[in-house]
Tab-separated table of C-alpha atoms in Angstrom:
chain	number	residue	atom	x	y	z
A	814	MET	CA	75.699	87.386	100.574
A	815	THR	CA	77.308	84.007	100.692
A	816	HIS	CA	80.960	83.373	101.160
A	817	ASP	CA	82.591	80.308	99.598
A	818	SER	CA	85.724	79.684	101.642
A	819	SER	CA	86.757	76.698	99.561
A	820	ALA	CA	86.950	78.716	96.348
A	821	ALA	CA	88.934	81.511	97.988
A	822	GLY	CA	91.447	79.106	99.499
A	823	ARG	CA	92.039	77.052	96.365
A	824	PRO	CA	94.697	79.233	94.671
A	825	LEU	CA	96.722	79.322	97.874
A	826	PHE	CA	96.363	75.549	98.279
A	827	ARG	CA	97.485	74.953	94.687
A	828	ALA	CA	100.482	77.222	95.193
A	829	LEU	CA	101.502	75.332	98.341
A	830	VAL	CA	101.052	71.965	96.643
A	831	GLY	CA	103.187	73.185	93.737
A	832	VAL	CA	105.963	74.301	96.119
A	833	ARG	CA	105.843	71.032	98.011
A	834	ARG	CA	105.931	69.039	94.784
A	835	ALA	CA	108.912	71.032	93.491
A	836	THR	CA	110.731	70.605	96.806
A	837	TRP	CA	110.028	66.883	96.764
A	838	VAL	CA	111.290	66.517	93.180
A	839	VAL	CA	114.483	68.484	93.911
A	840	GLY	CA	115.050	66.552	97.147
A	841	CYS	CA	114.652	63.211	95.390
A	842	GLY	CA	117.012	64.342	92.649
A	843	VAL	CA	119.670	65.250	95.204
A	844	LEU	CA	119.294	61.892	96.974
A	845	VAL	CA	119.574	60.008	93.683
A	846	ALA	CA	122.692	61.978	92.765
A	847	ILE	CA	124.302	61.271	96.134
A	848	GLY	CA	123.322	57.602	96.000
A	849	SER	CA	124.714	57.149	92.507
A	850	VAL	CA	128.130	58.427	93.588
A	851	GLY	CA	128.403	55.914	96.422
A	852	PRO	CA	131.488	55.213	98.519
A	853	GLY	CA	133.338	53.445	95.718
A	854	ALA	CA	133.331	56.501	93.471
A	855	CYS	CA	135.589	58.393	95.869
A	856	ALA	CA	138.078	55.553	96.214
A	857	SER	CA	141.334	55.434	94.378
A	858	SER	CA	144.558	53.547	94.701
A	859	SER	CA	148.001	54.992	94.325
A	860	ARG	CA	151.587	53.956	94.846
A	861	VAL	CA	153.876	55.835	97.190
A	862	SER	CA	157.608	55.203	97.170
A	863	ILE	CA	159.394	56.543	100.223
A	864	MET	CA	162.879	55.249	100.899
A	865	ASP	CA	163.432	52.515	98.332
A	866	PRO	CA	161.983	52.914	94.819
A	867	ASP	CA	162.293	49.153	94.279
A	868	HIS	CA	159.918	48.430	97.179
A	869	PRO	CA	157.112	51.003	97.050
A	870	VAL	CA	154.559	51.172	99.836
A	871	GLN	CA	150.972	50.599	98.674
A	872	SER	CA	148.463	53.257	99.743
A	873	ALA	CA	144.757	53.672	99.107
A	874	VAL	CA	142.582	56.770	99.388
A	875	SER	CA	138.920	56.270	100.214
A	876	LEU	CA	136.464	58.928	101.391
A	877	GLY	CA	139.269	61.276	102.413
A	878	VAL	CA	141.251	58.667	104.356
A	879	LEU	CA	144.764	57.751	103.207
A	880	GLU	CA	145.536	54.214	104.371
A	881	THR	CA	148.808	52.342	104.073
A	882	SER	CA	149.305	48.682	104.892
A	883	LEU	CA	152.826	47.556	105.761
A	884	ASP	CA	153.666	43.913	105.117
A	885	GLU	CA	155.410	43.534	108.442
A	886	ALA	CA	154.285	43.655	112.040
A	887	LEU	CA	155.625	46.813	113.640
A	888	PRO	CA	154.937	47.641	117.285
A	889	VAL	CA	151.849	49.855	117.343
A	890	ARG	CA	153.381	52.055	120.028
A	891	SER	CA	156.437	52.699	117.818
A	892	VAL	CA	154.259	53.696	114.870
A	893	ALA	CA	152.186	55.959	117.147
A	894	ALA	CA	155.379	57.601	118.440
A	895	ALA	CA	156.543	58.190	114.851
A	896	ALA	CA	153.171	59.734	113.980
A	897	GLU	CA	153.259	61.958	117.054
A	898	ALA	CA	156.787	63.149	116.223
A	899	ALA	CA	155.797	63.869	112.609
A	900	LEU	CA	152.787	65.904	113.765
A	901	ARG	CA	154.800	67.859	116.339
A	902	ASP	CA	157.527	68.598	113.754
A	903	ARG	CA	154.848	70.291	111.659
A	904	GLY	CA	153.722	72.462	114.575
A	905	TYR	CA	150.613	70.514	115.527
A	906	THR	CA	149.550	69.908	119.096
A	907	VAL	CA	148.503	66.368	119.956
A	908	VAL	CA	145.216	66.817	121.804
A	909	SER	CA	144.314	63.142	122.181
A	910	ALA	CA	146.389	59.960	122.141
A	911	ARG	CA	145.050	56.498	122.964
A	912	THR	CA	147.446	53.622	122.484
A	913	THR	CA	147.296	49.886	123.159
A	914	ASP	CA	149.358	47.007	121.807
A	915	GLU	CA	146.756	46.394	119.071
A	916	SER	CA	145.689	49.904	118.055
A	917	ALA	CA	146.366	53.600	118.472
A	918	ARG	CA	144.515	56.815	117.670
A	919	LEU	CA	146.073	60.265	117.729
A	920	GLU	CA	144.290	63.554	117.122
A	921	ALA	CA	146.171	66.794	116.571
A	922	SER	CA	145.239	70.394	115.870
A	923	PRO	CA	147.169	73.481	114.810
A	924	PRO	CA	148.254	75.718	117.682
A	925	GLY	CA	145.822	78.424	118.748
A	926	ARG	CA	143.122	77.617	116.202
A	927	SER	CA	140.187	75.720	117.561
A	928	MET	CA	138.189	75.772	114.291
A	929	SER	CA	141.053	74.705	112.008
A	930	PRO	CA	141.194	71.237	110.463
A	931	ARG	CA	142.437	68.478	112.744
A	932	TRP	CA	144.519	65.444	111.897
A	933	ARG	CA	143.665	61.940	112.996
A	934	VAL	CA	146.090	59.030	112.730
A	935	ASP	CA	144.863	55.473	113.333
A	936	VAL	CA	147.257	52.530	113.640
A	937	ARG	CA	146.163	48.880	113.706
A	938	ALA	CA	148.023	45.606	113.968
A	939	ASP	CA	146.221	42.653	112.468
A	940	GLY	CA	146.774	38.977	113.123
A	941	ALA	CA	148.359	38.353	109.714
A	942	GLY	CA	151.575	40.166	110.625
A	943	LYS	CA	150.642	43.459	108.983
A	944	THR	CA	150.380	46.991	110.290
A	945	SER	CA	148.006	49.567	108.824
A	946	ILE	CA	148.244	53.334	109.187
A	947	ALA	CA	145.338	55.637	108.313
A	948	VAL	CA	145.689	59.420	108.072
A	949	THR	CA	142.616	61.677	107.981
A	950	ARG	CA	142.206	65.435	107.966
A	951	ARG	CA	138.844	66.601	109.296
A	952	PRO	CA	136.522	68.207	108.505
A	953	TRP	CA	138.040	68.879	105.065
A	954	ALA	CA	140.112	66.154	103.460
A	955	ASP	CA	143.411	67.152	101.849
A	956	GLY	CA	144.995	64.303	99.916
A	957	ALA	CA	148.293	66.070	99.219
A	958	ALA	CA	148.795	67.056	102.867
A	959	ALA	CA	147.836	63.526	103.971
A	960	ARG	CA	150.511	62.075	101.675
A	961	VAL	CA	153.127	64.446	103.094
A	962	LEU	CA	152.226	63.426	106.649
A	963	MET	CA	152.192	59.719	105.718
A	964	ASP	CA	155.604	60.107	104.058
A	965	ALA	CA	156.980	61.709	107.230
A	966	ILE	CA	155.622	58.889	109.400
A	967	LEU	CA	157.049	56.205	107.106
A	968	GLN	CA	160.435	57.934	106.923
A	969	ARG	CA	160.604	57.962	110.720
A	970	LEU	CA	159.970	54.210	110.592
A	971	ASN	CA	162.686	53.765	107.907
A	972	ARG	CA	160.125	52.425	105.437
């Protein structure tokens, strides 16, 4: 009696090849879908008017980050203090604050919840006499909540 191991193993081999091929096709399809969206597809621009409707502040949302650029040079430490006060007023605890004359980064979390979303506020002063403020909620972005926080920061700066 002879035993042909190659014939017995063929159906199993074909099944595995079929699974691998299907996985490869699905994986490539997912990568193509993600690549076609790209970073520009999640970007939008909107106008936010805080104190003076005649002089609205321009904001842009890109990849879950709400960024506002002010046309004047404000002290970075003052903007960071306004952001910290706005976060504390909403019950958040500032867990990290790094501030220099050129940039600042604050991170805040809700009290008593280590797994809840955290806020991050970045402030930058550029050489052209502008100040930019970026507000991010991680790990899940929330555009409406980011706008509310940005409004509170800008109101504290009288902008």
